[in-house]
mmCIF file with all atom_site columns, C-alpha atoms in Angstrom:
data_model
loop_
_atom_site.group_PDB
_atom_site.id
_atom_site.type_symbol
_atom_site.label_atom_id
_atom_site.label_alt_id
_atom_site.label_comp_id
_atom_site.label_asym_id
_atom_site.label_entity_id
_atom_site.label_seq_id
_atom_site.pdbx_PDB_ins_code
_atom_site.Cartn_x
_atom_site.Cartn_y
_atom_site.Cartn_z
_atom_site.occupancy
_atom_site.B_iso_or_equiv
_atom_site.pdbx_formal_charge
_atom_site.auth_seq_id
_atom_site.auth_comp_id
_atom_site.auth_asym_id
_atom_site.auth_atom_id
_atom_site.pdbx_PDB_model_num
ATOM 1   C CA . MET A 1 1   ? -1.416  -75.531  -2.529  1.00 92.00 ? 1   MET A CA 1
ATOM 2   C CA . ALA A 1 2   ? 0.699   -77.642  -0.170  1.00 96.00 ? 2   ALA A CA 1
ATOM 3   C CA . THR A 1 3   ? 4.431   -76.907  -0.102  1.00 97.00 ? 3   THR A CA 1
ATOM 4   C CA . THR A 1 4   ? 7.267   -79.401  -0.464  1.00 97.00 ? 4   THR A CA 1
ATOM 5   C CA . GLU A 1 5   ? 7.913   -79.112  3.281   1.00 97.00 ? 5   GLU A CA 1
ATOM 6   C CA . GLU A 1 6   ? 4.250   -79.834  4.109   1.00 98.00 ? 6   GLU A CA 1
ATOM 7   C CA . CYS A 1 7   ? 4.337   -82.895  1.842   1.00 97.00 ? 7   CYS A CA 1
ATOM 8   C CA . ARG A 1 8   ? 7.522   -84.178  3.482   1.00 96.00 ? 8   ARG A CA 1
ATOM 9   C CA . ALA A 1 9   ? 5.938   -83.635  6.912   1.00 96.00 ? 9   ALA A CA 1
ATOM 10  C CA . ALA A 1 10  ? 2.839   -85.552  5.759   1.00 96.00 ? 10  ALA A CA 1
ATOM 11  C CA . LEU A 1 11  ? 5.016   -88.483  4.689   1.00 94.00 ? 11  LEU A CA 1
ATOM 12  C CA . GLU A 1 12  ? 6.753   -88.408  8.081   1.00 93.00 ? 12  GLU A CA 1
ATOM 13  C CA . LYS A 1 13  ? 3.374   -88.402  9.834   1.00 92.00 ? 13  LYS A CA 1
ATOM 14  C CA . LEU A 1 14  ? 2.247   -91.328  7.677   1.00 87.00 ? 14  LEU A CA 1
ATOM 15  C CA . SER A 1 15  ? 5.414   -93.191  8.572   1.00 84.00 ? 15  SER A CA 1
ATOM 16  C CA . ASP A 1 16  ? 4.849   -92.546  12.290  1.00 82.00 ? 16  ASP A CA 1
ATOM 17  C CA . SER A 1 17  ? 1.254   -93.811  11.984  1.00 78.00 ? 17  SER A CA 1
ATOM 18  C CA . MET A 1 18  ? 2.412   -96.943  10.198  1.00 73.00 ? 18  MET A CA 1
ATOM 19  C CA . ARG A 1 19  ? 4.861   -97.764  12.965  1.00 69.00 ? 19  ARG A CA 1
ATOM 20  C CA . GLY A 1 20  ? 2.000   -98.004  15.487  1.00 66.00 ? 20  GLY A CA 1
ATOM 21  C CA . ALA A 1 21  ? -0.136  -100.353 13.358  1.00 62.00 ? 21  ALA A CA 1
ATOM 22  C CA . GLU A 1 22  ? -1.124  -103.798 14.620  1.00 63.00 ? 22  GLU A CA 1
ATOM 23  C CA . GLY A 1 23  ? -2.585  -107.057 13.307  1.00 60.00 ? 23  GLY A CA 1
ATOM 24  C CA . ASP A 1 24  ? -3.209  -107.468 9.567   1.00 60.00 ? 24  ASP A CA 1
ATOM 25  C CA . VAL A 1 25  ? -2.121  -103.900 8.887   1.00 60.00 ? 25  VAL A CA 1
ATOM 26  C CA . ARG A 1 26  ? 1.197   -104.510 10.641  1.00 59.00 ? 26  ARG A CA 1
ATOM 27  C CA . ALA A 1 27  ? 1.746   -107.625 8.523   1.00 62.00 ? 27  ALA A CA 1
ATOM 28  C CA . ALA A 1 28  ? 1.175   -105.581 5.366   1.00 60.00 ? 28  ALA A CA 1
ATOM 29  C CA . LEU A 1 29  ? 3.777   -103.089 6.535   1.00 63.00 ? 29  LEU A CA 1
ATOM 30  C CA . GLU A 1 30  ? 6.490   -105.711 6.858   1.00 73.00 ? 30  GLU A CA 1
ATOM 31  C CA . LEU A 1 31  ? 7.371   -105.152 3.205   1.00 83.00 ? 31  LEU A CA 1
ATOM 32  C CA . ASP A 1 32  ? 10.897  -104.085 2.324   1.00 92.00 ? 32  ASP A CA 1
ATOM 33  C CA . ARG A 1 33  ? 10.458  -102.138 -0.899  1.00 94.00 ? 33  ARG A CA 1
ATOM 34  C CA . SER A 1 34  ? 11.707  -99.050  -2.686  1.00 96.00 ? 34  SER A CA 1
ATOM 35  C CA . VAL A 1 35  ? 9.083   -96.285  -2.716  1.00 96.00 ? 35  VAL A CA 1
ATOM 36  C CA . SER A 1 36  ? 8.510   -93.109  -4.707  1.00 97.00 ? 36  SER A CA 1
ATOM 37  C CA . CYS A 1 37  ? 5.841   -90.462  -4.223  1.00 97.00 ? 37  CYS A CA 1
ATOM 38  C CA . HIS A 1 38  ? 5.529   -87.963  -7.075  1.00 98.00 ? 38  HIS A CA 1
ATOM 39  C CA . ILE A 1 39  ? 3.764   -84.745  -6.088  1.00 98.00 ? 39  ILE A CA 1
ATOM 40  C CA . THR A 1 40  ? 2.322   -83.786  -9.445  1.00 98.00 ? 40  THR A CA 1
ATOM 41  C CA . ASP A 1 41  ? 1.460   -80.136  -8.838  1.00 98.00 ? 41  ASP A CA 1
ATOM 42  C CA . LEU A 1 42  ? 4.895   -79.370  -7.377  1.00 98.00 ? 42  LEU A CA 1
ATOM 43  C CA . ASP A 1 43  ? 6.705   -81.702  -9.823  1.00 98.00 ? 43  ASP A CA 1
ATOM 44  C CA . VAL A 1 44  ? 8.734   -83.106  -6.937  1.00 98.00 ? 44  VAL A CA 1
ATOM 45  C CA . THR A 1 45  ? 9.394   -86.751  -6.109  1.00 98.00 ? 45  THR A CA 1
ATOM 46  C CA . PHE A 1 46  ? 10.206  -88.173  -2.702  1.00 98.00 ? 46  PHE A CA 1
ATOM 47  C CA . THR A 1 47  ? 12.131  -91.449  -2.892  1.00 97.00 ? 47  THR A CA 1
ATOM 48  C CA . GLY A 1 48  ? 13.102  -93.892  -0.212  1.00 96.00 ? 48  GLY A CA 1
ATOM 49  C CA . ARG A 1 49  ? 12.313  -97.261  1.325   1.00 95.00 ? 49  ARG A CA 1
ATOM 50  C CA . MET A 1 50  ? 9.439   -98.875  3.123   1.00 90.00 ? 50  MET A CA 1
ATOM 51  C CA . ALA A 1 51  ? 10.986  -101.222 5.664   1.00 87.00 ? 51  ALA A CA 1
ATOM 52  C CA . GLY A 1 52  ? 10.351  -102.215 9.246   1.00 80.00 ? 52  GLY A CA 1
ATOM 53  C CA . GLY A 1 53  ? 6.912   -100.615 9.212   1.00 78.00 ? 53  GLY A CA 1
ATOM 54  C CA . ARG A 1 54  ? 8.264   -97.174  8.259   1.00 83.00 ? 54  ARG A CA 1
ATOM 55  C CA . ILE A 1 55  ? 8.805   -95.066  5.190   1.00 87.00 ? 55  ILE A CA 1
ATOM 56  C CA . ASP A 1 56  ? 12.317  -93.659  5.134   1.00 92.00 ? 56  ASP A CA 1
ATOM 57  C CA . VAL A 1 57  ? 12.405  -90.697  2.724   1.00 94.00 ? 57  VAL A CA 1
ATOM 58  C CA . ARG A 1 58  ? 15.980  -90.495  1.477   1.00 95.00 ? 58  ARG A CA 1
ATOM 59  C CA . GLU A 1 59  ? 15.810  -87.986  -1.371  1.00 96.00 ? 59  GLU A CA 1
ATOM 60  C CA . THR A 1 60  ? 13.674  -85.170  -2.697  1.00 96.00 ? 60  THR A CA 1
ATOM 61  C CA . LEU A 1 61  ? 14.112  -84.802  -6.441  1.00 96.00 ? 61  LEU A CA 1
ATOM 62  C CA . GLU A 1 62  ? 12.876  -82.277  -8.995  1.00 97.00 ? 62  GLU A CA 1
ATOM 63  C CA . GLY A 1 63  ? 10.570  -83.790  -11.594 1.00 96.00 ? 63  GLY A CA 1
ATOM 64  C CA . PRO A 1 64  ? 9.127   -87.265  -11.981 1.00 94.00 ? 64  PRO A CA 1
ATOM 65  C CA . PRO A 1 65  ? 10.865  -90.329  -10.529 1.00 93.00 ? 65  PRO A CA 1
ATOM 66  C CA . ARG A 1 66  ? 14.157  -91.118  -12.248 1.00 91.00 ? 66  ARG A CA 1
ATOM 67  C CA . GLU A 1 67  ? 14.049  -94.797  -11.373 1.00 92.00 ? 67  GLU A CA 1
ATOM 68  C CA . ARG A 1 68  ? 11.106  -97.154  -11.158 1.00 95.00 ? 68  ARG A CA 1
ATOM 69  C CA . ALA A 1 69  ? 10.454  -97.850  -7.477  1.00 97.00 ? 69  ALA A CA 1
ATOM 70  C CA . GLU A 1 70  ? 8.737   -101.069 -6.436  1.00 96.00 ? 70  GLU A CA 1
ATOM 71  C CA . ILE A 1 71  ? 5.851   -99.049  -4.936  1.00 94.00 ? 71  ILE A CA 1
ATOM 72  C CA . ARG A 1 72  ? 4.927   -95.850  -6.777  1.00 96.00 ? 72  ARG A CA 1
ATOM 73  C CA . LEU A 1 73  ? 2.464   -93.161  -5.697  1.00 95.00 ? 73  LEU A CA 1
ATOM 74  C CA . ALA A 1 74  ? 1.461   -90.005  -7.548  1.00 97.00 ? 74  ALA A CA 1
ATOM 75  C CA . MET A 1 75  ? -0.931  -87.274  -6.402  1.00 98.00 ? 75  MET A CA 1
ATOM 76  C CA . THR A 1 76  ? -1.155  -83.563  -5.692  1.00 98.00 ? 76  THR A CA 1
ATOM 77  C CA . GLY A 1 77  ? 0.370   -82.155  -2.532  1.00 98.00 ? 77  GLY A CA 1
ATOM 78  C CA . ASP A 1 78  ? -3.042  -81.163  -1.191  1.00 98.00 ? 78  ASP A CA 1
ATOM 79  C CA . ASP A 1 79  ? -4.315  -84.720  -1.694  1.00 97.00 ? 79  ASP A CA 1
ATOM 80  C CA . LEU A 1 80  ? -1.309  -86.174  0.163   1.00 97.00 ? 80  LEU A CA 1
ATOM 81  C CA . VAL A 1 81  ? -1.864  -83.839  3.107   1.00 97.00 ? 81  VAL A CA 1
ATOM 82  C CA . ALA A 1 82  ? -5.619  -84.599  3.107   1.00 97.00 ? 82  ALA A CA 1
ATOM 83  C CA . LEU A 1 83  ? -5.033  -88.375  2.934   1.00 93.00 ? 83  LEU A CA 1
ATOM 84  C CA . VAL A 1 84  ? -2.661  -88.354  5.886   1.00 93.00 ? 84  VAL A CA 1
ATOM 85  C CA . ALA A 1 85  ? -4.997  -86.091  7.878   1.00 95.00 ? 85  ALA A CA 1
ATOM 86  C CA . GLY A 1 86  ? -7.867  -88.516  7.253   1.00 92.00 ? 86  GLY A CA 1
ATOM 87  C CA . GLU A 1 87  ? -9.825  -85.963  5.229   1.00 96.00 ? 87  GLU A CA 1
ATOM 88  C CA . LEU A 1 88  ? -9.631  -87.894  1.945   1.00 94.00 ? 88  LEU A CA 1
ATOM 89  C CA . ASN A 1 89  ? -10.584 -91.551  1.541   1.00 92.00 ? 89  ASN A CA 1
ATOM 90  C CA . PHE A 1 90  ? -7.767  -93.409  -0.216  1.00 88.00 ? 90  PHE A CA 1
ATOM 91  C CA . ALA A 1 91  ? -9.970  -95.976  -1.967  1.00 87.00 ? 91  ALA A CA 1
ATOM 92  C CA . ARG A 1 92  ? -12.245 -93.282  -3.433  1.00 92.00 ? 92  ARG A CA 1
ATOM 93  C CA . ALA A 1 93  ? -9.298  -91.111  -4.444  1.00 93.00 ? 93  ALA A CA 1
ATOM 94  C CA . TRP A 1 94  ? -7.577  -94.097  -6.077  1.00 91.00 ? 94  TRP A CA 1
ATOM 95  C CA . GLY A 1 95  ? -10.779 -95.193  -7.806  1.00 91.00 ? 95  GLY A CA 1
ATOM 96  C CA . SER A 1 96  ? -11.389 -91.717  -9.221  1.00 95.00 ? 96  SER A CA 1
ATOM 97  C CA . GLY A 1 97  ? -7.782  -91.318  -10.422 1.00 95.00 ? 97  GLY A CA 1
ATOM 98  C CA . ARG A 1 98  ? -6.865  -88.539  -7.991  1.00 96.00 ? 98  ARG A CA 1
ATOM 99  C CA . VAL A 1 99  ? -4.241  -90.848  -6.493  1.00 95.00 ? 99  VAL A CA 1
ATOM 100 C CA . ARG A 1 100 ? -2.198  -93.313  -8.508  1.00 96.00 ? 100 ARG A CA 1
ATOM 101 C CA . LEU A 1 101 ? -0.702  -96.378  -6.835  1.00 93.00 ? 101 LEU A CA 1
ATOM 102 C CA . GLU A 1 102 ? 1.407   -98.770  -8.853  1.00 95.00 ? 102 GLU A CA 1
ATOM 103 C CA . ALA A 1 103 ? 3.102   -101.883 -7.524  1.00 94.00 ? 103 ALA A CA 1
ATOM 104 C CA . GLY A 1 104 ? 3.459   -105.556 -8.267  1.00 94.00 ? 104 GLY A CA 1
ATOM 105 C CA . LEU A 1 105 ? 0.296   -107.626 -7.883  1.00 92.00 ? 105 LEU A CA 1
ATOM 106 C CA . ARG A 1 106 ? 1.574   -109.365 -4.763  1.00 89.00 ? 106 ARG A CA 1
ATOM 107 C CA . ASP A 1 107 ? 2.451   -106.035 -3.118  1.00 87.00 ? 107 ASP A CA 1
ATOM 108 C CA . LEU A 1 108 ? -0.945  -104.580 -4.052  1.00 86.00 ? 108 LEU A CA 1
ATOM 109 C CA . PHE A 1 109 ? -2.664  -107.482 -2.279  1.00 82.00 ? 109 PHE A CA 1
ATOM 110 C CA . ARG A 1 110 ? -0.609  -106.842 0.847   1.00 79.00 ? 110 ARG A CA 1
ATOM 111 C CA . LEU A 1 111 ? -1.071  -103.075 0.668   1.00 77.00 ? 111 LEU A CA 1
ATOM 112 C CA . ARG A 1 112 ? -4.846  -103.334 0.300   1.00 73.00 ? 112 ARG A CA 1
ATOM 113 C CA . LYS A 1 113 ? -4.997  -103.951 4.072   1.00 66.00 ? 113 LYS A CA 1
ATOM 114 C CA . LEU A 1 114 ? -3.693  -100.422 4.520   1.00 64.00 ? 114 LEU A CA 1
ATOM 115 C CA . LEU A 1 115 ? -6.366  -98.919  2.324   1.00 58.00 ? 115 LEU A CA 1
#
């Protein structure tokens, strides 16, 4: 089982990868939105902002998200690490319910370029 530190490192790696994106993917990353990522098996939530093509994790909280972020993710720590490492396909994981992504319809259309 992935640790809280490994999950935070995976989010940092994802953020670094996003910064180097180009074209349509870069356009999708130009969102400025609040973000939460609930790690279900650890019952920990990372909260922050997606802005300027990066995810800035500002807090690590015990339990589920306390406030409703504009973009919400939920998954196990192992799935987060596997997604960022390229070992788990996001679309399949989302379709099977292993990963939950919730956002406004407009944001989902923009984020689909990342998936």
